[in-house]
Amino acid sequence: MTDELQSKRRNSLLKGIFFGCLAGICYGTNPLGALKLYDYGFTPETVLCYRFAFAAILLGVTLIACRLPFKVNRREFGVLLLLGFLFAVCAQTLYASFNFMDAGLASTLLFLYPLEVAVIMGLFFKEKLRAKTAISIAVSLAGLALLYRGGEGGVALSTVGLLLVFVSSLSYAIYIVVVNRARFLTSSIKITFYVVTFCLFFMLLYATFFGSGFPPLPSTAGQWGWGHMLGFVPTYLSLVFMAKAIKIVGSTPTAITGALEPLTAVCIGVFVFGETMTLRLALGIVLILASVVLITVRNR
């Protein structure tokens, strides 16, 4: 009986890790759809409008299929509106950074958000800064230093690109802190639907008044296809697989498998778009991922 129980637990663990890996891989395909739509001449805000519009439709259909109510109370509405704004800032700055640096590197730098969450919790919520957290920050800074001089031939990376990714990473870190402190009682699908919908709202405002104008409808099969891919794979599927993984194995192992996000983006950049991979770049990426894994497993 004991062996049977251990076998079930082992299978459950493997299943959870499998879903976590799928979530990381799916989210790491962001650069693929984004850069393909950039080839059509679309701006980052237009691409993001396509991404969130398709995702909102899919999530809305899921809510209806699961017979979940759309209603939220006034407090939830205000928090969800803030989360939509933070996610819009995160997405816009990340996609904009693709125009200044390799998409794989940008996705790797975005993965610094667990460290930033630890710093925010320590500064504003008096959460104790552990030794492993301090070591993680030091290792990540070493990785950043390598990345900054990690371009081909040792050419410094774009300062604008780095600042954009930093804003993206920081806004996502604040997003996570707000979600954790809000303590929602409603379903994760409903939360995600409203966050994506509000994010689309803010992206439409930005595109109309500060960007390239109100996004036109896709006009070719390729545009429809890549727009749907962004809404389905790195948005809808990644969120569904992540929810499954967290339910089975918890947040810590799921966060560890999230390291596949930047690795997937780097592989897409190198093998699909011909981005350059140097030894120094590779070492910087390894240090950043190691720092994130270290801080993620600090409580295990």
Tab-separated table of C-alpha atoms in Angstrom:
chain	number	residue	atom	x	y	z
A	1	MET	CA	0.000	0.000	0.000
A	2	THR	CA	2.885	2.307	0.832
A	3	ASP	CA	4.584	1.589	-2.489
A	4	GLU	CA	1.318	2.260	-4.312
A	5	LEU	CA	0.893	5.588	-2.496
A	6	GLN	CA	4.469	6.606	-3.287
A	7	SER	CA	3.924	5.675	-6.933
A	8	LYS	CA	0.799	7.858	-7.098
A	9	ARG	CA	2.643	10.779	-5.516
A	10	ARG	CA	5.543	10.345	-7.920
A	11	ASN	CA	3.202	10.263	-10.908
A	12	SER	CA	1.373	13.334	-9.595
A	13	LEU	CA	4.678	15.184	-9.169
A	14	LEU	CA	5.774	14.297	-12.699
A	15	LYS	CA	2.396	15.373	-14.058
A	16	GLY	CA	2.614	18.722	-12.260
A	17	ILE	CA	6.170	19.350	-13.446
A	18	PHE	CA	5.100	18.420	-16.977
A	19	PHE	CA	2.312	21.037	-16.919
A	20	GLY	CA	4.734	23.585	-15.424
A	21	CYS	CA	7.221	22.951	-18.218
A	22	LEU	CA	4.470	23.321	-20.813
A	23	ALA	CA	3.433	26.644	-19.251
A	24	GLY	CA	7.006	27.950	-19.395
A	25	ILE	CA	7.538	26.810	-22.976
A	26	CYS	CA	4.218	28.309	-24.118
A	27	TYR	CA	4.971	31.695	-22.535
A	28	GLY	CA	8.441	31.670	-24.060
A	29	THR	CA	6.918	31.742	-27.564
A	30	ASN	CA	5.983	35.424	-27.156
A	31	PRO	CA	8.881	36.646	-29.347
A	32	LEU	CA	7.912	34.258	-32.158
A	33	GLY	CA	4.465	35.763	-32.732
A	34	ALA	CA	5.563	39.313	-31.946
A	35	LEU	CA	8.522	39.395	-34.334
A	36	LYS	CA	6.499	37.738	-37.099
A	37	LEU	CA	3.859	40.479	-36.818
A	38	TYR	CA	6.593	43.128	-36.703
A	39	ASP	CA	7.597	41.855	-40.155
A	40	TYR	CA	4.153	42.973	-41.356
A	41	GLY	CA	4.963	46.498	-40.159
A	42	PHE	CA	2.859	46.407	-36.993
A	43	THR	CA	3.914	48.340	-33.899
A	44	PRO	CA	4.237	46.720	-30.426
A	45	GLU	CA	0.936	48.202	-29.225
A	46	THR	CA	-0.935	46.883	-32.280
A	47	VAL	CA	0.530	43.404	-31.793
A	48	LEU	CA	-0.443	43.467	-28.123
A	49	CYS	CA	-3.987	44.526	-28.960
A	50	TYR	CA	-4.279	41.464	-31.185
A	51	ARG	CA	-2.794	39.246	-28.469
A	52	PHE	CA	-5.107	40.381	-25.685
A	53	ALA	CA	-8.213	40.576	-27.880
A	54	PHE	CA	-7.878	36.929	-28.920
A	55	ALA	CA	-7.033	35.886	-25.334
A	56	ALA	CA	-10.017	37.772	-23.875
A	57	ILE	CA	-12.369	36.028	-26.327
A	58	LEU	CA	-10.951	32.609	-25.438
A	59	LEU	CA	-11.165	33.282	-21.695
A	60	GLY	CA	-14.710	34.611	-22.033
A	61	VAL	CA	-15.761	31.461	-23.887
A	62	THR	CA	-14.133	29.386	-21.140
A	63	LEU	CA	-16.087	31.240	-18.450
A	64	ILE	CA	-19.338	30.578	-20.322
A	65	ALA	CA	-18.452	26.920	-20.933
A	66	CYS	CA	-17.642	26.431	-17.234
A	67	ARG	CA	-20.830	28.302	-16.277
A	68	LEU	CA	-18.893	30.764	-14.143
A	69	PRO	CA	-20.488	34.177	-13.433
A	70	PHE	CA	-18.907	37.329	-14.837
A	71	LYS	CA	-19.963	39.467	-11.866
A	72	VAL	CA	-17.314	41.055	-9.612
A	73	ASN	CA	-17.763	43.372	-6.632
A	74	ARG	CA	-16.565	46.987	-6.444
A	75	ARG	CA	-13.349	46.173	-4.578
A	76	GLU	CA	-12.425	43.411	-7.020
A	77	PHE	CA	-13.158	45.716	-9.952
A	78	GLY	CA	-10.715	48.364	-8.683
A	79	VAL	CA	-7.936	45.857	-8.039
A	80	LEU	CA	-8.471	44.137	-11.395
A	81	LEU	CA	-8.328	47.508	-13.156
A	82	LEU	CA	-4.955	48.196	-11.492
A	83	LEU	CA	-3.692	44.748	-12.451
A	84	GLY	CA	-4.763	45.309	-16.046
A	85	PHE	CA	-2.800	48.570	-16.123
A	86	LEU	CA	0.321	46.947	-14.638
A	87	PHE	CA	0.129	44.050	-17.092
A	88	ALA	CA	-0.301	46.482	-19.990
A	89	VAL	CA	2.836	48.376	-18.934
A	90	CYS	CA	4.727	45.106	-18.581
A	91	ALA	CA	3.675	43.840	-22.001
A	92	GLN	CA	4.168	47.140	-23.863
A	93	THR	CA	7.686	47.774	-22.544
A	94	LEU	CA	8.748	44.159	-23.150
A	95	TYR	CA	7.493	44.133	-26.736
A	96	ALA	CA	9.036	47.565	-27.352
A	97	SER	CA	12.402	46.255	-26.110
A	98	PHE	CA	12.399	43.699	-28.951
A	99	ASN	CA	13.191	46.637	-31.269
A	100	PHE	CA	16.360	47.478	-29.314
A	101	MET	CA	17.802	44.113	-28.299
A	102	ASP	CA	17.509	40.400	-29.072
A	103	ALA	CA	14.166	38.989	-27.977
A	104	GLY	CA	15.824	36.089	-26.154
A	105	LEU	CA	17.879	38.445	-24.003
A	106	ALA	CA	14.878	40.632	-23.265
A	107	SER	CA	12.893	37.606	-22.098
A	108	THR	CA	15.799	36.507	-19.899
A	109	LEU	CA	16.085	39.920	-18.259
A	110	LEU	CA	12.332	39.930	-17.650
A	111	PHE	CA	12.858	36.801	-15.562
A	112	LEU	CA	14.481	38.937	-12.861
A	113	TYR	CA	11.019	39.665	-11.462
A	114	PRO	CA	11.232	37.083	-8.602
A	115	LEU	CA	14.231	38.976	-7.233
A	116	GLU	CA	12.373	42.267	-7.508
A	117	VAL	CA	9.396	40.754	-5.698
A	118	ALA	CA	11.714	39.798	-2.822
A	119	VAL	CA	13.118	43.334	-2.660
A	120	ILE	CA	9.647	44.923	-2.736
A	121	MET	CA	8.398	42.620	0.004
A	122	GLY	CA	11.437	43.436	2.111
A	123	LEU	CA	11.269	47.224	1.642
A	124	PHE	CA	7.514	47.787	1.901
A	125	PHE	CA	6.168	44.803	3.815
A	126	LYS	CA	9.103	44.183	6.167
A	127	GLU	CA	9.677	40.665	4.914
A	128	LYS	CA	13.071	39.492	6.168
A	129	LEU	CA	15.847	39.490	3.555
A	130	ARG	CA	17.372	36.024	3.700
A	131	ALA	CA	20.986	35.206	2.945
A	132	LYS	CA	19.978	33.248	-0.168
A	133	THR	CA	18.039	36.258	-1.414
A	134	ALA	CA	21.099	38.488	-1.066
A	135	ILE	CA	23.242	35.905	-2.850
A	136	SER	CA	20.629	35.636	-5.611
A	137	ILE	CA	20.680	39.395	-6.148
A	138	ALA	CA	24.489	39.394	-6.341
A	139	VAL	CA	24.509	36.522	-8.857
A	140	SER	CA	21.839	38.198	-10.982
A	141	LEU	CA	23.796	41.473	-11.056
A	142	ALA	CA	26.853	39.549	-12.244
A	143	GLY	CA	24.746	38.021	-15.000
A	144	LEU	CA	23.422	41.453	-15.973
A	145	ALA	CA	26.971	42.796	-16.194
A	146	LEU	CA	27.874	40.012	-18.622
A	147	LEU	CA	24.747	40.625	-20.687
A	148	TYR	CA	25.364	44.364	-20.857
A	149	ARG	CA	28.692	43.745	-22.584
A	150	GLY	CA	27.466	40.547	-24.139
A	151	GLY	CA	26.641	41.633	-27.653
A	152	GLU	CA	28.525	40.386	-30.673
A	153	GLY	CA	32.133	41.508	-30.477
A	154	GLY	CA	31.604	42.789	-26.930
A	155	VAL	CA	29.404	45.676	-28.089
A	156	ALA	CA	27.315	47.095	-25.254
A	157	LEU	CA	23.623	46.344	-25.339
A	158	SER	CA	21.142	49.144	-25.887
A	159	THR	CA	20.582	51.207	-22.748
A	160	VAL	CA	17.061	52.022	-23.947
A	161	GLY	CA	16.348	48.316	-24.396
A	162	LEU	CA	17.651	47.509	-20.920
A	163	LEU	CA	15.547	50.270	-19.344
A	164	LEU	CA	12.433	49.051	-21.140
A	165	VAL	CA	12.950	45.492	-19.897
A	166	PHE	CA	13.643	46.763	-16.380
A	167	VAL	CA	10.333	48.664	-16.367
A	168	SER	CA	8.608	45.547	-17.729
A	169	SER	CA	10.138	43.318	-15.067
A	170	LEU	CA	9.404	45.781	-12.256
A	171	SER	CA	5.779	46.275	-13.296
A	172	TYR	CA	5.289	42.503	-13.386
A	173	ALA	CA	6.872	42.203	-9.929
A	174	ILE	CA	4.427	44.814	-8.599
A	175	TYR	CA	1.628	42.924	-10.369
A	176	ILE	CA	2.527	39.730	-8.484
A	177	VAL	CA	2.709	41.557	-5.150
A	178	VAL	CA	-0.728	43.118	-5.720
A	179	VAL	CA	-2.229	39.723	-6.637
A	180	ASN	CA	-0.780	38.137	-3.497
A	181	ARG	CA	-1.937	40.953	-1.222
A	182	ALA	CA	-5.400	41.212	-2.780
A	183	ARG	CA	-6.376	37.675	-1.731
A	184	PHE	CA	-9.086	37.148	-4.312
A	185	LEU	CA	-11.874	34.737	-3.447
A	186	THR	CA	-13.081	34.395	-7.034
A	187	SER	CA	-11.822	31.899	-9.642
A	188	SER	CA	-8.451	32.343	-11.340
A	189	ILE	CA	-10.103	32.126	-14.785
A	190	LYS	CA	-12.354	35.080	-13.992
A	191	ILE	CA	-9.415	37.088	-12.600
A	192	THR	CA	-7.376	36.382	-15.735
A	193	PHE	CA	-10.298	37.286	-18.009
A	194	TYR	CA	-10.743	40.711	-16.415
A	195	VAL	CA	-7.005	41.400	-16.232
A	196	VAL	CA	-6.625	40.602	-19.937
A	197	THR	CA	-9.750	42.605	-20.839
A	198	PHE	CA	-8.623	45.689	-18.885
A	199	CYS	CA	-5.151	45.267	-20.341
A	200	LEU	CA	-6.685	45.339	-23.827
A	201	PHE	CA	-8.601	48.495	-22.852
A	202	PHE	CA	-5.404	50.295	-21.784
A	203	MET	CA	-3.523	49.107	-24.867
A	204	LEU	CA	-6.283	50.463	-27.121
A	205	LEU	CA	-6.121	53.824	-25.329
A	206	TYR	CA	-2.347	53.935	-25.683
A	207	ALA	CA	-2.408	52.946	-29.358
A	208	THR	CA	-5.109	55.500	-30.178
A	209	PHE	CA	-3.739	58.556	-28.363
A	210	PHE	CA	0.014	57.916	-28.037
A	211	GLY	CA	0.904	55.176	-30.485
A	212	SER	CA	0.262	54.303	-34.107
A	213	GLY	CA	-3.510	54.776	-33.949
A	214	PHE	CA	-6.459	52.465	-33.412
A	215	PRO	CA	-5.324	48.987	-34.508
A	216	PRO	CA	-6.715	47.871	-37.869
A	217	LEU	CA	-8.222	44.436	-38.272
A	218	PRO	CA	-5.777	41.809	-39.590
A	219	SER	CA	-6.005	41.728	-43.359
A	220	THR	CA	-4.180	38.511	-44.274
A	221	ALA	CA	-4.285	34.898	-43.140
A	222	GLY	CA	-0.777	35.272	-41.722
A	223	GLN	CA	-1.757	38.259	-39.590
A	224	TRP	CA	-4.841	36.476	-38.274
A	225	GLY	CA	-2.810	33.343	-37.617
A	226	TRP	CA	0.031	34.988	-35.679
A	227	GLY	CA	-2.402	37.192	-33.759
A	228	HIS	CA	-4.410	34.148	-32.728
A	229	MET	CA	-1.190	32.312	-31.852
A	230	LEU	CA	-0.197	35.100	-29.430
A	231	GLY	CA	-3.591	35.032	-27.767
A	232	PHE	CA	-3.727	31.242	-27.587
A	233	VAL	CA	-0.228	29.861	-26.879
A	234	PRO	CA	1.728	32.368	-24.714
A	235	THR	CA	-1.396	33.799	-23.066
A	236	TYR	CA	-4.304	31.339	-22.792
A	237	LEU	CA	-2.435	28.007	-22.799
A	238	SER	CA	0.369	29.202	-20.528
A	239	LEU	CA	-2.162	30.419	-17.931
A	240	VAL	CA	-4.168	27.184	-18.077
A	241	PHE	CA	-1.089	24.956	-17.758
A	242	MET	CA	0.288	27.122	-14.955
A	243	ALA	CA	-2.969	26.830	-12.995
A	244	LYS	CA	-2.881	23.046	-13.390
A	245	ALA	CA	0.753	22.852	-12.270
A	246	ILE	CA	0.179	25.033	-9.198
A	247	LYS	CA	-2.841	22.942	-8.214
A	248	ILE	CA	-0.845	19.701	-8.428
A	249	VAL	CA	2.644	20.576	-7.132
A	250	GLY	CA	2.343	24.108	-5.727
A	251	SER	CA	3.794	27.477	-6.669
A	252	THR	CA	7.483	26.818	-5.923
A	253	PRO	CA	8.100	23.905	-8.347
A	254	THR	CA	5.960	25.709	-10.931
A	255	ALA	CA	8.107	28.829	-10.595
A	256	ILE	CA	11.251	26.741	-11.071
A	257	THR	CA	9.929	25.269	-14.324
A	258	GLY	CA	9.257	28.870	-15.396
A	259	ALA	CA	12.974	29.053	-16.186
A	260	LEU	CA	12.014	27.441	-19.487
A	261	GLU	CA	10.361	30.733	-20.514
A	262	PRO	CA	13.550	32.687	-21.322
A	263	LEU	CA	15.335	29.565	-22.537
A	264	THR	CA	12.545	28.978	-25.061
A	265	ALA	CA	12.706	32.617	-26.150
A	266	VAL	CA	16.495	32.426	-26.555
A	267	CYS	CA	16.210	29.257	-28.664
A	268	ILE	CA	13.552	30.868	-30.876
A	269	GLY	CA	15.730	33.962	-31.281
A	270	VAL	CA	18.826	31.959	-32.222
A	271	PHE	CA	17.308	29.227	-34.399
A	272	VAL	CA	14.381	31.087	-36.003
A	273	PHE	CA	15.556	34.700	-36.233
A	274	GLY	CA	19.324	34.158	-36.402
A	275	GLU	CA	20.180	36.079	-33.234
A	276	THR	CA	23.802	35.765	-32.109
A	277	MET	CA	24.727	33.555	-29.145
A	278	THR	CA	28.177	34.137	-27.617
A	279	LEU	CA	29.880	32.380	-24.707
A	280	ARG	CA	29.646	35.525	-22.605
A	281	LEU	CA	25.942	35.858	-23.365
A	282	ALA	CA	25.335	32.213	-22.485
A	283	LEU	CA	27.165	32.596	-19.164
A	284	GLY	CA	25.154	35.704	-18.301
A	285	ILE	CA	21.892	33.881	-19.020
A	286	VAL	CA	22.956	30.908	-16.888
A	287	LEU	CA	23.811	33.207	-13.954
A	288	ILE	CA	20.450	34.987	-14.131
A	289	LEU	CA	18.501	31.717	-14.293
A	290	ALA	CA	20.597	30.292	-11.440
A	291	SER	CA	19.845	33.340	-9.286
A	292	VAL	CA	16.120	32.963	-9.889
A	293	VAL	CA	16.127	29.232	-9.123
A	294	LEU	CA	18.117	29.924	-5.938
A	295	ILE	CA	15.646	32.478	-4.629
A	296	THR	CA	12.686	30.345	-5.692
A	297	VAL	CA	13.806	27.313	-3.657
A	298	ARG	CA	14.801	29.293	-0.568
A	299	ASN	CA	11.905	27.920	1.456
A	300	ARG	CA	12.167	24.290	0.389
